Every structure is written in structure tokens, then in C-alpha cells.
Coordinates of C-alpha atoms in Angstrom, one line a residue:
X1438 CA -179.9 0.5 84.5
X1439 CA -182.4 1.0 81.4
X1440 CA -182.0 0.6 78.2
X1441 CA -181.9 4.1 77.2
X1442 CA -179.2 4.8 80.0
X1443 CA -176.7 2.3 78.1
X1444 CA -174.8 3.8 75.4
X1445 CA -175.7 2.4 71.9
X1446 CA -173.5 0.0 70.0
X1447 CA -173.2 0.0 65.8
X1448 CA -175.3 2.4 64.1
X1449 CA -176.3 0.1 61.4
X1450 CA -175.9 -3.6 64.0
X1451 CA -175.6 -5.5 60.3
X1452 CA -173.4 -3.6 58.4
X1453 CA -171.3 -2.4 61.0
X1454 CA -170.4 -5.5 62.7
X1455 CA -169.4 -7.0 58.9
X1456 CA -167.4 -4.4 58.5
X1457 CA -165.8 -4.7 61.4
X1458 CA -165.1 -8.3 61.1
X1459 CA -163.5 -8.2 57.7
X1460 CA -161.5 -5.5 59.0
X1461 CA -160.4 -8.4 61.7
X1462 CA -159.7 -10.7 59.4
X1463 CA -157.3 -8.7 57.2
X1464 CA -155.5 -7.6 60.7
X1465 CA -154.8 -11.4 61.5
X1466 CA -153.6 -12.3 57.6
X1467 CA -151.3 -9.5 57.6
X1468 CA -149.5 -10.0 61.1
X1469 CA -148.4 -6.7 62.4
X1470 CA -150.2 -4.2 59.9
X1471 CA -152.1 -1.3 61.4
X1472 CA -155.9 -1.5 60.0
X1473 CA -158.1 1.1 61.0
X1474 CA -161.0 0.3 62.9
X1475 CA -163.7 2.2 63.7
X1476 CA -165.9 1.8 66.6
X1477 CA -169.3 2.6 68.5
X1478 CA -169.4 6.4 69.2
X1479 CA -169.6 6.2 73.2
X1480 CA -168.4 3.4 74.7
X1481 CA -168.3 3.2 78.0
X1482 CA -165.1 4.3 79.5
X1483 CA -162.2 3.2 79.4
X1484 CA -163.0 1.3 76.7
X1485 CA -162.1 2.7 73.7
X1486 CA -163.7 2.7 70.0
X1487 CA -161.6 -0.5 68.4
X1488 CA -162.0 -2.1 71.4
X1489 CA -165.8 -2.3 71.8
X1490 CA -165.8 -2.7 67.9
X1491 CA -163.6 -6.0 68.7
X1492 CA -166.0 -7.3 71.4
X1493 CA -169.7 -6.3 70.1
X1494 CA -168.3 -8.3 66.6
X1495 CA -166.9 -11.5 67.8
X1496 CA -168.7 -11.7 71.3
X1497 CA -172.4 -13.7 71.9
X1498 CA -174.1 -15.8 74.2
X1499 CA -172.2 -18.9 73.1
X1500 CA -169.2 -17.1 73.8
X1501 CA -168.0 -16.6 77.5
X1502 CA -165.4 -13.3 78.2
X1503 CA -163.7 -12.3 80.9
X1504 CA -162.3 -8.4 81.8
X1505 CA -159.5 -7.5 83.2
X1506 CA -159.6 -5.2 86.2
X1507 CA -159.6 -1.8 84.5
X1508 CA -162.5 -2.8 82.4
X1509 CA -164.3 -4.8 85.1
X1510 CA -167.0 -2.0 85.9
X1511 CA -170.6 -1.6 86.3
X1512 CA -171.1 0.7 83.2
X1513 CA -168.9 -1.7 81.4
X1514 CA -170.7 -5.2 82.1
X1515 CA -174.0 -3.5 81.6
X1516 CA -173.0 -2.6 78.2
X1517 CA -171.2 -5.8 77.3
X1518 CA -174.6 -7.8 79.0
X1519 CA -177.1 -5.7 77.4
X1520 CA -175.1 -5.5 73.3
X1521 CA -173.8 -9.3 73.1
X1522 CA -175.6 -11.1 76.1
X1523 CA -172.3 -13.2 76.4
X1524 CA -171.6 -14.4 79.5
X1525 CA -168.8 -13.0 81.8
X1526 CA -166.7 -15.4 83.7
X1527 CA -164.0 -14.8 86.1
X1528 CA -161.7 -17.6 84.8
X1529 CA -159.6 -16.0 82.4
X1530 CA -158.8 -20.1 81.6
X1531 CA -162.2 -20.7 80.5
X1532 CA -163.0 -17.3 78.1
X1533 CA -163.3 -17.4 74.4
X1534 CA -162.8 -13.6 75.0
X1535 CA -160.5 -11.6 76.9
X1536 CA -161.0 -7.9 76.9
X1537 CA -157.7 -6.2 78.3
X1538 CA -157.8 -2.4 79.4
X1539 CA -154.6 -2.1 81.1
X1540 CA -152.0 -4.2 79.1
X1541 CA -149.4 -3.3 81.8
X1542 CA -151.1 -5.5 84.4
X1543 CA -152.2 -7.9 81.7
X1544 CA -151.9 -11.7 83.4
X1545 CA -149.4 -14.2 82.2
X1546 CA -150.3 -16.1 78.4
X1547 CA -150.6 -19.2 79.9
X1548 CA -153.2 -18.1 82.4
X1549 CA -155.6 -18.4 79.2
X1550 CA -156.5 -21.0 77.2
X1551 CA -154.1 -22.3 74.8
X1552 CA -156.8 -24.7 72.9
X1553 CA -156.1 -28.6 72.9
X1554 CA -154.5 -30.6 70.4
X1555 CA -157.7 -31.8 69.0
X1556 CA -159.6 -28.5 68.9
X1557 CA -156.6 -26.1 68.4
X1558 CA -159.5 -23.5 68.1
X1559 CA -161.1 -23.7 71.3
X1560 CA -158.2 -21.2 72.9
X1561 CA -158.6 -17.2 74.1
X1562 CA -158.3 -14.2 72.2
X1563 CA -157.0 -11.4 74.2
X1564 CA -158.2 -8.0 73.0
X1565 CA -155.2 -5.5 74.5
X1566 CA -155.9 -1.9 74.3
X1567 CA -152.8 -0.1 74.2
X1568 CA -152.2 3.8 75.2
X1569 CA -150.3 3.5 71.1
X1570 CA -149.0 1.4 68.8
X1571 CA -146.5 3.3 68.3
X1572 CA -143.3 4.8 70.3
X1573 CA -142.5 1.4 72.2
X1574 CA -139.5 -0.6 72.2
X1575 CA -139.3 -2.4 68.2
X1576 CA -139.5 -5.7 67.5
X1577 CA -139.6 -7.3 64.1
X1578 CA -142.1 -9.7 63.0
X1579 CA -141.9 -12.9 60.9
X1580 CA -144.4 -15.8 59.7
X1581 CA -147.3 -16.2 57.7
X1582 CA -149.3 -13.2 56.3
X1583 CA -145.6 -11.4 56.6
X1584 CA -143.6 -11.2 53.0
X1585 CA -140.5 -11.1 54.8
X1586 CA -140.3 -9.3 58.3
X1587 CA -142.7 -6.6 59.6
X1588 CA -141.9 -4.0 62.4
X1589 CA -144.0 -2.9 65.7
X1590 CA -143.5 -0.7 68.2
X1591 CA -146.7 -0.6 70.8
X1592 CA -146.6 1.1 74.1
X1593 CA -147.7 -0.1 77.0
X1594 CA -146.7 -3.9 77.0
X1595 CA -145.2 -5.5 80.3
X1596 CA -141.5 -6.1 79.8
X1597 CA -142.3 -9.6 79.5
X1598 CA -144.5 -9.7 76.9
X1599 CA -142.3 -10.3 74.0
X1600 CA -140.6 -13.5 75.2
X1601 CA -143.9 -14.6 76.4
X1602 CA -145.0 -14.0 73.0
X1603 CA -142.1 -16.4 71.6
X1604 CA -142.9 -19.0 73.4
X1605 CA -146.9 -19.0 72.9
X1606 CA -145.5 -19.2 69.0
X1607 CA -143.5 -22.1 69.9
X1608 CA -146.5 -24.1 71.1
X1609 CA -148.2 -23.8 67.2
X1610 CA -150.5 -24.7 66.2
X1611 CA -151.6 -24.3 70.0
X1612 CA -151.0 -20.9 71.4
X1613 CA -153.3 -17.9 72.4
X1614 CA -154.0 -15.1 69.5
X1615 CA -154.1 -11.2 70.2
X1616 CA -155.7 -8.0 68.8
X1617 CA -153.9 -5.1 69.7
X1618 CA -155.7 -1.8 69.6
X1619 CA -155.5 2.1 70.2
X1620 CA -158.1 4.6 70.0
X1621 CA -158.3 3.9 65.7
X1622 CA -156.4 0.7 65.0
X1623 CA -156.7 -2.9 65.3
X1624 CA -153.0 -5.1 65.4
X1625 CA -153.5 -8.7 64.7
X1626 CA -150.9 -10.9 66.3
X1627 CA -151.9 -14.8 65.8
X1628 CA -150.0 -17.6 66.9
X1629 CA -148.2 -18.3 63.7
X1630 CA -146.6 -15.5 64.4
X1631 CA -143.1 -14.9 65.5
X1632 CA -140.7 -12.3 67.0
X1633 CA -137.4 -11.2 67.8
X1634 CA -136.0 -8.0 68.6
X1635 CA -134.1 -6.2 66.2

């Protein structure tokens, strides 16, 4: 596939990919707050706008991804190859990255990298893209960045997810850190982070 058969990334590269990453930031120091993010026009599908966004931003060649299923396609890997030249691995143990486009098969949290007690930094951030963040079952939300507790509702999660979620917050300051998005918001959901359901 050529170049001009790929579908651009950022309109501005610099500006845009700064943008987006202080829009990550605040999503991670406010635990469960929507923050909209805006992403590349035409994304291959079925990647969606924040999603892309997420990846073309934190993704390079020092940083290896992996894709689940859904988003393991031609058009996709081109794109991913051709905007970040990261490379894409199939153990989801050994990505930095982990781009998820069908959170309802998403794998276990402890088939990625939790870090290591010496470089707590080293673990995966899974990227889930999420049909909403809304109209799911509730769960409240407690821990840094929070002032007291914080609701969410996404839909889409495996059943599991939530007491997964506990315990990856038990294993702080190890643990694996999430972005949850739609089609226009980004969910940050670090591993400070805990949860119970209302």
C-alpha cells in the first residue's frame, strides 16, 4: 500500500499530538472524568477517532504494541506501521501498548505487563475502545486525582472486568493502567485507582 492510499494522521503532527497528550494527562489526574478528545479524521476502521488519537501520541519505534483481534487488520497495521513506525508484537506480555477494539473479548489483566518492582513503569497501557461510556452497570471510583468518589458507567466491559480491576489496584504501585474511550472521549483509569460498586 502507498503512502497516499493510507489515511492521514494529525493535521498539524506537532500541535496536534501535544494537544492530545495534555488531554491524556488530565484524563489520568482526574480518574474517571470524561475529557474530550479529538482524533484523526479517517482512521482506519474500526478504530475510532480517540483511539488513533491515543496511539499516534504515545506510540514510536521504541515502543512495541500489540492489537487485539478486532483491530488486527491489514488497513490497520499499515496505518499504525506507516504514522508511529512502532513495532507490533504478538505478546500482549511484552507491549508498552495495547490497542483494544473489542473490550468484550479483551484478555485477562494479568496477560499484560504489570512492570517490576524496580521499574514500576515498564508495564502495558491498554487503550479500550468502548461502544459508550455511558449506560453500563455503575461503579464508583476512589483514589488519587478523585476528591472523594467519582461514578462510571461504560458499556461494553466483560463481566469480569471490575474485580479484575480491584485487584490490578491491589498490586500498586505495580499494576497495568487504562484509557477508556468512545467515538469523543478519553477515560483514564491508572492503577492508583480503586473501585467498588455502588
Amino acid at each position: 500500500m502507498t503512502a497516499d492510499l493510507i489515511p492521514p494522521a494529525f493535521r498539524d503532527p506537532v500541535h496536534d499530538s501535544q494537544s492530545a497528550f495534555r488531554r491524556l494527562l488530565k484524563a489520568l489526574s482526574r480518574p474517571g472524568t470524561p475529557v474530550s478528545l479529538t482524533g484523526p479524521a479517517q482512521p482506519p476502521a474500526p478504530m475510532g477517532g480517540p483511539l488513533a488519537a491515543i496511539a499516534l501520541t504515545l506510540a514510536d519505534a521504541d515502543c512495541p504494541i500489540w492489537l487485539d483481534p478486532a483491530l488486527s487488520t491489514e488497513p490497520v497495521r499499515r496505518y499504525l506501521h506507516f504514522h508511529t513506525n512502532a513495532p507490533q508484537i504478538a505478546d500482549p506480555k511484552a507491549a508498552a501498548i495495547a490497542l483494544i477494539g473489542d473490550a468484550g473479548r479483551l484478555p485477562g489483566l494479568n496477560e499484560f505487563h504489570p512492570g517490576e518492582a524496580a521499574y514500576p513503569d515498564r508495564s502495558t497501557t491498554l487503550i479500550l475502545q468502548l461502544p459508550a461510556l455511558t449506560g453500563g452497570p455503575s461503579v464508583r471510583l476512589s483514589g488519587p486525582g478523585i476528591e472523594t468518589t467519582a461514578s462510571l458507567a461504560p458499556r461494553g466491559l466483560p463481566g469480569w472486568f471490575w474485580q479484575a480491576w480491584h485487584e490490578n489496584a491491589a498490586r500498586y504501585p505495580l499494576g497495568v493502567d487504562i484509557f477508556l474511550t468512545d467515538d469523543r472521549i478519553v477515560i483514564g483509569l491508572p492503577r492508583s485507582t480503586k473501585v467498588e460498586a455502588p
